[in-house]
Amino acid sequence: MSVRGGVGAGAAGLWLFGVLLVPDALEDVTPGLWARIPGEAVVGAAVLLMLPRRARGWAAGVFGAVLGALAVVNLLDIGFGEYLGRGFNPVLDWGLLDDARSYLRDTTGPGTTWLATAGAVLLPVALVVGTALAAVRLSRLLGCHPAVANRSTLLAATAWITCAGLGVQLGGAPVAADRARETLESKARTVRWTLRDEAAFAREAQTDPFGATPGGELLPALRGKDVVFAFIESYGRTAVEDPAIAPGVTATLDRRERALEASGYRARSGWLTSATFGGSSWLGHSTFLSGLWVDNQARYRTVTAGDRLTLTGAFRKTGAWDTVGVMPGVQKAWPEQRFFGLNTVYNAFGLGYEGPKFGWSTMPDQYALEAFERLEHGRERDRPLMSEIILTSSHQPWAPVPEMVDWDDLGDGSRFESIERAGHRSSEIAADAGRSKEEYGRSISYSVTSLTEWLERYGTDDTVLVFLGDHQPLAKVTGPQPSRDVPVSIVAKDPKVLERVEGWRWTEGLRPGEGAPVWRMSAFRDRFLTAYGSTPRPGGS
């Protein structure tokens, strides 16, 4: 064999070896990873040696392409694990790749997005094609030196079987590896589970404990109250418990609690376990409002296509409230408006904002709340108002983070241009976990301050505010294996409102205690409807 041929064969072998050992989690990328024996290489070599020359080449190409595709799946698992705390679902998650591209466009601009998109397309193609070519190159080498190939394959098989039988490990990982088999089995289980889950969830969604409750028997204890349900993006348990983040956030909560108490408000707070992690906020919103565990896109499509009674829809069904949504993160058609029972929805283009974007967020939370006051809450009306508000300033990448300004100076939002220019760029923050934690904490403090100052400034004796996080931030901020818990608070002046939830054993104030009850987020709807006097009447949906 020539020097050039030897280098090519060596490169092909290293490529194939690396592809076979690509892990599905970032924490598994350790030096010990490369001291493993991939069982698929041993089996593949043995099979190829038994085939005639022409069939050997075709089989090697197919074998390599499959291994390359499985490596792509493992890389997707790494990405999904880092951002969403779970693996890639080959049935449901393809649409999220387009969401990721939109997120990049909104936070980094079209140029970076184009480069990232090109890379995201070329890398899988390179892995599949490159691995196929490497396998074909090695198959030719096997055919040229069958005696050596047979002995080497036998030795490798003996070593693999011995290490597997004895459980030999290096760096905490078994030396006898079979990543491709593990990936195939894992994704096959995921596909089977997904298909079964869709059918099971559709049956579950058909039964609603309050599905047949007449409007007159819903929420009688809140009649006459202006009720606001506000979601704070990524406001998770990490924000109030992580030593690197909590001091600033808890100081903000305590300070704002004292200010609200001085204005006559009292609060109770607990924990909810979100159906999602790191992103896909709509899954958390729909879980909270529908009373169903909506933890994937198939479930979301199923529930929003039906007529299940949502918490917001219950207010509309009574006929006693006007219902409105403030959605500064919505930048396209949103047909779910009907499902959530909202008479009017203000999206990113309906709030009159003329200032700059802050990362992904189309406008600062303070402006969105002031626009809500101007357009709806502050208007004279014949009926009280129920509002759903989605606050977005604490959305990753947490750069730049807005700052509070005088409420009377908000105007059309152009006041924020100098603040946006002076803030950090997302490229400065995204790759640094320490700075991500710091800016994440600042963004949560900003959102909490905006919301509670709005209540202090514009709330009345009949205002009831329920606010919560939709999910925890991504794993770069939370660290490995975090909970999915988020804080939830009810704030009101009328003591009768909080007396209704005394049995919940929530903590007094805006900061839930460590021992406060933890409920699944899907449990809140029924508990809330029951606490405020609704009569359960089961019905289909």
Coordinates of C-alpha atoms in Angstrom, one line a residue:
M1 CA 0.0 0.0 0.0
S2 CA 1.3 3.5 -0.9
V3 CA 1.9 6.2 1.7
R4 CA -1.1 8.1 0.2
G5 CA -3.3 5.0 0.4
G6 CA -2.2 4.3 4.0
V7 CA -3.0 7.9 5.0
G8 CA -6.4 7.7 3.3
A9 CA -7.2 4.4 5.0
G10 CA -6.1 5.7 8.4
A11 CA -8.3 8.8 8.0
A12 CA -11.3 6.7 6.9
G13 CA -10.8 4.5 10.0
L14 CA -10.5 7.4 12.4
W15 CA -13.6 9.0 10.8
L16 CA -15.7 5.8 11.2
F17 CA -14.3 5.2 14.7
G18 CA -15.4 8.8 15.8
V19 CA -18.8 8.5 14.2
L20 CA -19.5 5.2 16.0
L21 CA -18.6 6.8 19.4
V22 CA -20.6 10.0 19.1
P23 CA -22.5 10.2 22.4
D24 CA -26.1 11.5 22.9
A25 CA -25.2 13.8 25.9
L26 CA -22.6 16.5 26.2
E27 CA -21.4 15.3 29.6
D28 CA -20.4 12.0 28.0
V29 CA -17.7 13.7 25.9
T30 CA -14.7 12.7 28.0
P31 CA -11.2 11.4 27.2
G32 CA -12.4 7.9 28.1
L33 CA -14.9 8.1 25.3
W34 CA -12.2 7.4 22.7
A35 CA -10.8 4.3 24.6
R36 CA -13.8 2.2 23.6
I37 CA -14.3 -0.7 21.2
P38 CA -17.3 -0.1 19.0
G39 CA -19.2 -3.4 18.6
E40 CA -20.8 -2.2 15.3
A41 CA -17.4 -2.0 13.7
V42 CA -16.6 -5.6 14.6
V43 CA -20.0 -6.9 13.4
G44 CA -19.8 -4.8 10.2
A45 CA -16.3 -6.0 9.4
A46 CA -17.3 -9.7 9.9
V47 CA -20.3 -9.3 7.6
L48 CA -18.4 -7.5 4.9
L49 CA -15.7 -10.2 4.9
M50 CA -18.3 -12.8 4.0
L51 CA -19.7 -10.9 1.1
P52 CA -18.5 -10.9 -2.6
R53 CA -16.5 -7.9 -3.7
R54 CA -19.3 -6.0 -5.5
A55 CA -21.9 -6.6 -2.8
R56 CA -19.3 -5.7 -0.2
G57 CA -19.0 -2.2 -1.6
W58 CA -22.7 -1.6 -1.7
A59 CA -23.3 -3.0 1.7
A60 CA -20.4 -0.9 3.2
G61 CA -22.0 2.3 1.6
V62 CA -25.4 1.6 3.1
F63 CA -23.9 0.6 6.5
G64 CA -21.8 3.8 6.6
A65 CA -24.8 6.0 5.6
V66 CA -26.9 4.5 8.4
L67 CA -24.1 5.0 11.0
G68 CA -23.8 8.6 9.8
A69 CA -27.5 9.2 10.2
L70 CA -27.4 7.8 13.7
A71 CA -24.6 10.1 14.6
V72 CA -26.7 13.0 13.4
V73 CA -29.5 11.8 15.7
N74 CA -27.0 11.7 18.6
L75 CA -25.9 15.3 17.9
L76 CA -29.6 16.3 17.9
D77 CA -30.0 14.6 21.2
I78 CA -27.0 16.7 22.6
G79 CA -28.6 19.9 21.3
F80 CA -32.1 19.1 22.6
G81 CA -30.6 18.0 25.9
E82 CA -28.7 21.2 26.4
Y83 CA -31.7 23.5 25.6
L84 CA -34.9 21.5 26.4
G85 CA -33.6 18.9 28.9
R86 CA -34.7 15.9 26.8
G87 CA -33.7 14.0 23.8
F88 CA -34.8 14.5 20.2
N89 CA -38.1 13.0 19.2
P90 CA -38.0 11.9 15.5
V91 CA -41.8 12.1 15.2
L92 CA -42.5 15.4 16.8
D93 CA -39.5 17.7 16.8
W94 CA -38.7 18.5 13.2
G95 CA -40.9 21.6 13.4
L96 CA -38.8 22.9 16.3
L97 CA -35.8 23.1 14.0
D98 CA -37.6 25.9 12.1
D99 CA -38.4 27.5 15.4
A100 CA -34.7 27.5 16.2
R101 CA -33.9 29.2 12.9
S102 CA -36.5 31.9 13.7
Y103 CA -35.0 32.3 17.1
L104 CA -31.5 32.8 15.6
R105 CA -32.9 35.3 13.1
D106 CA -34.6 37.3 15.8
T107 CA -31.5 37.4 18.1
T108 CA -28.5 37.4 15.8
G109 CA -29.7 38.7 12.5
P110 CA -30.0 37.2 9.0
G111 CA -26.3 36.8 8.3
T112 CA -25.5 34.6 11.2
T113 CA -28.8 32.7 10.7
W114 CA -27.9 32.0 7.1
L115 CA -24.5 30.7 8.2
A116 CA -25.9 28.6 11.0
T117 CA -28.6 27.2 8.7
A118 CA -26.1 26.3 6.0
G119 CA -24.0 24.6 8.7
A120 CA -27.0 22.7 10.0
V121 CA -27.7 21.4 6.5
L122 CA -24.1 20.6 5.5
L123 CA -23.0 18.9 8.7
P124 CA -25.6 16.0 8.5
V125 CA -24.9 15.6 4.8
A126 CA -21.2 15.5 5.5
L127 CA -21.6 12.9 8.2
V128 CA -23.8 10.7 6.2
V129 CA -21.9 10.9 2.9
G130 CA -18.5 11.0 4.6
T131 CA -19.2 7.9 6.7
A132 CA -20.5 6.0 3.7
L133 CA -17.4 6.8 1.8
A134 CA -15.2 5.9 4.7
A135 CA -16.9 2.6 5.1
V136 CA -16.5 1.8 1.3
R137 CA -12.8 2.7 1.5
L138 CA -12.3 0.4 4.5
S139 CA -14.3 -2.4 2.8
R140 CA -11.8 -2.3 -0.1
L141 CA -8.9 -2.6 2.3
L142 CA -10.6 -5.7 3.9
G143 CA -10.9 -7.3 0.4
C144 CA -7.2 -6.6 -0.4
H145 CA -5.9 -8.1 2.8
P146 CA -8.4 -10.8 3.8
A147 CA -6.0 -12.8 6.1
V148 CA -5.0 -9.8 8.1
A149 CA -8.6 -8.5 8.2
N150 CA -9.9 -11.9 9.5
R151 CA -7.3 -12.1 12.2
S152 CA -7.9 -8.4 13.3
T153 CA -11.7 -8.9 13.3
L154 CA -11.4 -12.0 15.4
L155 CA -9.1 -10.3 17.9
A156 CA -11.4 -7.3 18.1
A157 CA -14.4 -9.5 18.6
T158 CA -12.7 -11.4 21.4
A159 CA -11.7 -8.2 23.1
W160 CA -15.2 -6.8 22.8
I161 CA -16.8 -9.9 24.2
T162 CA -14.3 -10.2 27.0
C163 CA -14.8 -6.5 28.1
A164 CA -18.6 -6.8 27.8
G165 CA -18.6 -10.1 29.8
L166 CA -16.4 -8.7 32.6
G167 CA -18.0 -5.2 32.6
V168 CA -14.7 -3.5 32.0
Q169 CA -15.0 0.3 32.3
L170 CA -12.7 3.2 31.6
G171 CA -13.5 6.7 32.9
G172 CA -16.9 5.4 34.0
A173 CA -17.9 4.2 30.6
P174 CA -17.9 0.5 29.4
V175 CA -15.0 -0.3 27.0
A176 CA -17.3 -2.5 25.0
A177 CA -19.5 0.1 23.2
D178 CA -22.6 -0.3 21.0
R179 CA -23.8 3.3 20.6
A180 CA -25.5 2.7 17.2
R181 CA -27.6 -0.1 18.6
E182 CA -28.5 1.9 21.7
T183 CA -29.5 4.9 19.5
L184 CA -31.7 2.7 17.3
E185 CA -33.4 1.0 20.2
S186 CA -33.9 4.3 22.0
K187 CA -35.5 6.0 19.0
A188 CA -37.6 3.0 18.2
R189 CA -39.0 3.1 21.7
T190 CA -39.6 6.9 21.4
V191 CA -41.5 6.4 18.1
R192 CA -43.7 3.6 19.6
W193 CA -44.4 5.6 22.8
T194 CA -45.3 8.8 20.8
L195 CA -47.8 7.0 18.6
R196 CA -49.4 5.3 21.6
D197 CA -49.4 8.6 23.6
E198 CA -51.2 10.5 20.9
A199 CA -54.1 8.0 21.0
A200 CA -54.2 7.9 24.8
F201 CA -54.1 11.7 25.2
A202 CA -56.9 12.1 22.7
R203 CA -59.0 9.8 24.9
E204 CA -58.0 11.7 28.1
A205 CA -58.8 15.1 26.6
Q206 CA -62.4 13.9 25.8
T207 CA -63.4 14.0 29.5
D208 CA -63.5 17.3 31.4
P209 CA -64.6 17.6 35.0
F210 CA -66.0 21.1 34.2
G211 CA -66.9 20.4 30.6
A212 CA -70.7 20.7 31.2
T213 CA -70.7 23.3 33.9
P214 CA -73.0 26.2 32.9
G215 CA -71.5 29.7 32.7
G216 CA -73.6 30.8 35.7
E217 CA -71.9 28.2 37.9
L218 CA -68.3 29.1 37.0
L219 CA -66.2 31.3 39.2
P220 CA -68.9 33.0 41.3
A221 CA -66.5 34.0 44.0
L222 CA -64.5 36.2 41.6
R223 CA -67.5 38.1 40.0
G224 CA -66.7 41.8 39.8
K225 CA -62.9 41.3 39.9
D226 CA -60.4 42.2 37.3
V227 CA -58.3 39.0 37.0
V228 CA -54.9 38.9 35.4
F229 CA -53.0 35.7 34.5
A230 CA -49.4 36.7 33.7
F231 CA -46.6 34.3 32.6
I232 CA -43.0 35.4 33.1
E233 CA -40.8 33.7 30.6
S234 CA -38.3 31.2 32.1
Y235 CA -39.1 32.2 35.7
G236 CA -38.1 28.9 37.3
R237 CA -37.2 27.5 40.7
T238 CA -33.5 28.1 39.8
A239 CA -34.1 31.9 39.9
V240 CA -34.9 31.8 43.6
E241 CA -32.7 28.9 44.8
D242 CA -29.5 28.9 42.8
P243 CA -26.7 30.5 44.9
A244 CA -25.3 32.3 41.8
I245 CA -28.7 33.8 40.8
A246 CA -31.1 33.9 43.8
P247 CA -29.6 36.8 45.9
G248 CA -30.6 39.4 43.3
V249 CA -33.9 37.8 42.4
T250 CA -35.0 37.2 46.0
A251 CA -34.0 40.7 47.0
T252 CA -36.2 42.0 44.2
L253 CA -39.1 39.8 45.3
D254 CA -38.8 40.9 48.9
R255 CA -38.5 44.6 48.0
R256 CA -41.5 44.4 45.7
E257 CA -43.5 42.4 48.3
R258 CA -43.0 45.2 50.8
A259 CA -44.1 47.8 48.3
L260 CA -47.2 45.9 47.5
E261 CA -48.0 45.4 51.1
A262 CA -47.7 49.2 51.6
S263 CA -50.4 49.5 48.9
G264 CA -52.7 47.1 50.6
Y265 CA -51.9 43.9 48.7
R266 CA -51.2 40.5 50.1
A267 CA -49.8 37.4 48.3
R268 CA -49.6 33.6 48.5
S269 CA -47.0 31.6 46.6
G270 CA -46.4 27.9 45.8
W271 CA -44.7 25.7 43.2
L272 CA -45.9 24.2 40.0
T273 CA -44.1 21.5 38.0
S274 CA -44.0 22.6 34.3
A275 CA -44.7 20.2 31.4
T276 CA -41.7 21.7 29.5
F277 CA -38.1 22.8 30.2
G278 CA -35.9 25.4 28.7
G279 CA -38.3 26.4 25.9
S280 CA -41.6 25.5 24.1
S281 CA -43.4 28.0 26.4
W282 CA -46.7 27.3 24.7
L283 CA -46.7 23.8 26.2
G284 CA -46.5 25.3 29.7
H285 CA -49.2 27.9 28.9
S286 CA -51.6 25.3 27.6
T287 CA -50.9 22.9 30.4
F288 CA -51.7 25.6 33.0
L289 CA -54.8 26.8 31.3
S290 CA -56.3 23.5 30.0
G291 CA -55.7 21.2 33.1
L292 CA -54.1 18.6 30.8
W293 CA -50.4 17.6 30.8
V294 CA -49.4 19.1 27.4
D295 CA -45.7 18.1 27.2
N296 CA -45.2 17.7 23.4
Q297 CA -46.4 19.2 20.1
A298 CA -48.8 16.4 19.3
R299 CA -50.6 16.9 22.6
Y300 CA -50.7 20.6 21.9
R301 CA -52.2 20.1 18.5
T302 CA -54.8 17.7 19.9
V303 CA -55.9 19.9 22.8
T304 CA -56.1 23.2 20.9
A305 CA -58.1 21.5 18.1
G306 CA -60.8 20.7 20.6
D307 CA -63.2 22.7 22.8
R308 CA -61.9 21.8 26.2
L309 CA -62.7 24.5 28.8
T310 CA -59.6 26.5 29.5
L311 CA -59.2 28.6 32.6
T312 CA -59.3 31.8 30.5
G313 CA -62.2 30.3 28.5
A314 CA -64.1 29.8 31.8
F315 CA -64.2 33.5 32.4
R316 CA -65.6 34.1 28.8
K317 CA -68.2 31.3 29.3
T318 CA -69.7 33.1 32.3
G319 CA -70.6 36.1 30.1
A320 CA -69.5 38.3 33.1
W321 CA -66.0 39.2 31.9
D322 CA -64.4 40.7 28.8
T323 CA -61.4 38.6 27.9
V324 CA -58.2 39.9 26.4
G325 CA -54.7 38.6 25.6
V326 CA -51.5 40.6 25.5
M327 CA -49.0 38.5 23.5
P328 CA -45.9 40.6 22.5
G329 CA -44.1 37.4 21.5
V330 CA -46.7 36.5 18.8
Q331 CA -45.6 37.8 15.4
K332 CA -47.9 35.8 13.1
A333 CA -51.4 34.4 12.9
W334 CA -52.5 32.8 16.2
P335 CA -55.6 30.6 15.6
E336 CA -55.4 29.4 19.3
Q337 CA -57.2 32.6 20.3
R338 CA -60.5 30.8 20.0
F339 CA -59.4 27.8 22.1
F340 CA -58.2 30.0 24.9
G341 CA -61.4 32.0 25.0
L342 CA -59.9 35.4 24.3
N343 CA -62.2 38.1 22.8
T344 CA -59.3 40.3 21.8
V345 CA -55.6 39.6 21.4
Y346 CA -52.8 42.2 21.0
N347 CA -49.7 40.7 19.3
A348 CA -46.3 42.2 18.8
F349 CA -47.7 44.7 16.2
G350 CA -50.8 45.8 18.0
L351 CA -49.3 47.5 21.0
G352 CA -47.9 50.6 19.3
Y353 CA -44.3 49.9 20.1
E354 CA -41.7 51.9 18.0
G355 CA -38.6 51.0 20.0
P356 CA -35.9 48.4 19.5
K357 CA -36.0 44.7 20.1
F358 CA -34.2 43.3 23.1
G359 CA -32.8 40.0 21.9
W360 CA -35.7 37.7 21.1
S361 CA -38.2 39.9 23.0
T362 CA -40.0 42.3 20.7
M363 CA -40.5 44.9 23.5
P364 CA -39.7 45.5 27.2
D365 CA -42.2 44.1 29.6
Q366 CA -42.8 47.5 31.2
Y367 CA -43.9 48.9 27.8
A368 CA -46.2 45.9 27.1
L369 CA -47.9 46.4 30.5
E370 CA -48.3 50.2 30.0
A371 CA -49.8 49.5 26.6
F372 CA -52.2 47.0 28.2
E373 CA -53.2 49.7 30.7
R374 CA -53.7 52.2 27.9
L375 CA -55.6 49.9 25.5
E376 CA -57.7 47.8 27.9
H377 CA -57.2 47.8 31.6
G378 CA -57.5 51.6 32.1
R379 CA -60.6 52.0 29.9
E380 CA -64.1 52.5 31.3
R381 CA -66.1 49.3 30.7
D382 CA -69.4 47.7 31.6
R383 CA -67.9 44.4 32.7
P384 CA -64.7 43.5 34.6
L385 CA -61.7 42.3 32.6
M386 CA -59.9 38.9 32.5
S387 CA -56.5 39.1 30.9
E388 CA -53.8 36.7 29.9
I389 CA -50.4 38.5 29.6
I390 CA -47.2 36.8 28.3
L391 CA -44.1 38.7 29.4
T392 CA -41.0 38.1 27.2
S393 CA -38.1 40.2 28.5
S394 CA -36.7 37.2 30.4
H395 CA -36.4 35.1 27.2
Q396 CA -33.0 33.8 26.3
P397 CA -30.4 34.9 25.3
W398 CA -30.9 37.5 28.1
A399 CA -29.0 40.2 26.2
P400 CA -29.6 43.0 26.2
V401 CA -31.8 43.2 29.3
P402 CA -34.1 46.3 29.5
E403 CA -34.0 48.7 32.5
M404 CA -36.9 50.3 34.2
V405 CA -37.8 53.9 33.2
D406 CA -40.3 56.3 34.5
W407 CA -43.7 55.1 33.6
D408 CA -44.7 58.6 32.4
D409 CA -41.8 58.6 30.0
L410 CA -42.6 55.4 28.1
G411 CA -44.2 57.0 25.1
D412 CA -44.0 54.9 22.0
G413 CA -41.0 52.9 23.3
S414 CA -38.3 54.8 21.4
R415 CA -37.1 55.8 24.9
F416 CA -35.5 52.4 25.1
E417 CA -33.1 52.9 22.1
S418 CA -30.2 54.2 24.3
I419 CA -30.8 51.4 26.8
E420 CA -30.7 48.7 24.1
R421 CA -27.5 50.2 22.6
A422 CA -25.7 50.2 26.0
G423 CA -26.7 46.6 26.8
H424 CA -24.7 43.4 26.2
R425 CA -24.9 41.6 22.9
S426 CA -26.1 38.1 22.8
S427 CA -22.8 36.9 21.4
E428 CA -21.1 38.1 24.6
I429 CA -23.4 36.1 26.8
A430 CA -24.4 33.0 25.0
A431 CA -21.2 31.0 25.3
D432 CA -20.5 32.0 28.9
A433 CA -22.5 30.0 31.5
G434 CA -21.5 32.3 34.3
R435 CA -22.6 35.5 32.5
S436 CA -25.8 33.7 31.3
K437 CA -26.7 33.1 34.9
E438 CA -26.0 36.7 35.8
E439 CA -28.0 38.2 33.0
Y440 CA -30.8 35.6 33.4
G441 CA -31.2 36.7 37.0
R442 CA -31.3 40.4 36.0
S443 CA -34.0 39.7 33.4
I444 CA -36.2 37.9 36.0
S445 CA -35.8 40.8 38.4
Y446 CA -36.7 43.2 35.6
S447 CA -39.9 41.3 34.7
V448 CA -41.0 40.9 38.3
T449 CA -40.4 44.6 38.9
S450 CA -42.3 45.6 35.8
L451 CA -45.3 43.4 36.7
T452 CA -45.5 44.3 40.3
E453 CA -45.0 48.1 39.7
W454 CA -47.8 47.9 37.2
L455 CA -50.0 46.4 39.9
E456 CA -48.9 48.9 42.5
R457 CA -49.5 51.8 40.0
Y458 CA -52.7 50.7 38.3
G459 CA -54.3 48.0 40.4
T460 CA -57.5 48.5 42.3
D461 CA -59.3 47.0 45.3
D462 CA -60.8 44.5 42.8
T463 CA -57.6 43.5 40.9
V464 CA -56.5 39.9 41.3
L465 CA -53.1 39.0 39.8
V466 CA -51.9 35.4 39.3
F467 CA -48.4 35.2 37.9
L468 CA -46.0 32.3 37.3
G469 CA -43.1 31.0 35.3
D470 CA -43.8 29.0 32.2
H471 CA -40.7 26.8 32.6
Q472 CA -37.2 26.6 33.9
P473 CA -34.4 28.2 31.9
L474 CA -32.1 26.1 29.7
A475 CA -29.6 23.6 31.2
K476 CA -26.7 26.0 30.8
V477 CA -28.2 28.0 33.6
T478 CA -29.9 25.4 35.7
G479 CA -27.1 22.8 35.6
P480 CA -27.7 19.1 35.1
Q481 CA -30.8 17.3 36.2
P482 CA -32.7 20.3 37.6
S483 CA -36.4 20.2 38.7
R484 CA -39.0 21.5 36.4
D485 CA -40.6 23.6 39.2
V486 CA -41.7 27.2 38.7
P487 CA -43.0 29.7 41.2
V488 CA -46.6 30.8 41.2
S489 CA -48.2 33.6 43.2
I490 CA -51.7 35.0 43.8
V491 CA -51.9 38.7 44.7
A492 CA -55.0 40.6 45.8
K493 CA -56.2 43.4 48.1
D494 CA -59.5 41.7 49.0
P495 CA -58.8 39.3 51.9
K496 CA -61.7 37.1 50.7
V497 CA -59.7 36.2 47.5
L498 CA -56.8 34.8 49.5
E499 CA -59.0 33.2 52.1
R500 CA -60.4 31.0 49.3
V501 CA -56.9 29.4 48.9
E502 CA -56.0 29.0 52.6
G503 CA -56.3 25.2 52.3
W504 CA -53.6 25.2 49.6
R505 CA -50.9 25.8 52.3
W506 CA -49.0 28.2 50.1
T507 CA -46.3 30.5 51.6
E508 CA -47.3 34.1 52.5
G509 CA -45.6 36.6 50.2
L510 CA -44.1 36.6 46.7
R511 CA -41.4 34.0 47.4
P512 CA -42.6 30.4 47.8
G513 CA -40.9 28.6 50.7
E514 CA -38.8 25.5 50.2
G515 CA -41.5 23.4 51.8
A516 CA -44.4 24.9 49.9
P517 CA -46.6 22.4 48.1
V518 CA -45.5 21.3 44.6
W519 CA -48.3 20.5 42.2
R520 CA -48.2 19.4 38.6
M521 CA -49.0 22.5 36.5
S522 CA -52.0 20.6 35.0
A523 CA -53.6 20.5 38.5
F524 CA -54.0 24.2 38.8
R525 CA -57.0 24.8 36.6
D526 CA -59.3 22.4 38.5
R527 CA -58.0 23.6 41.9
F528 CA -58.6 27.3 41.0
L529 CA -62.0 26.7 39.5
T530 CA -63.0 24.8 42.7
A531 CA -61.5 27.3 45.1
Y532 CA -63.6 30.1 43.5
G533 CA -66.9 28.4 43.7
S534 CA -67.2 26.6 40.3
T535 CA -69.5 23.5 40.3
P536 CA -68.0 20.4 38.6
R537 CA -70.2 19.0 35.9
P538 CA -68.3 16.4 33.8
G539 CA -68.7 16.6 30.1
G540 CA -67.0 15.7 26.8
S541 CA -64.7 18.0 25.0

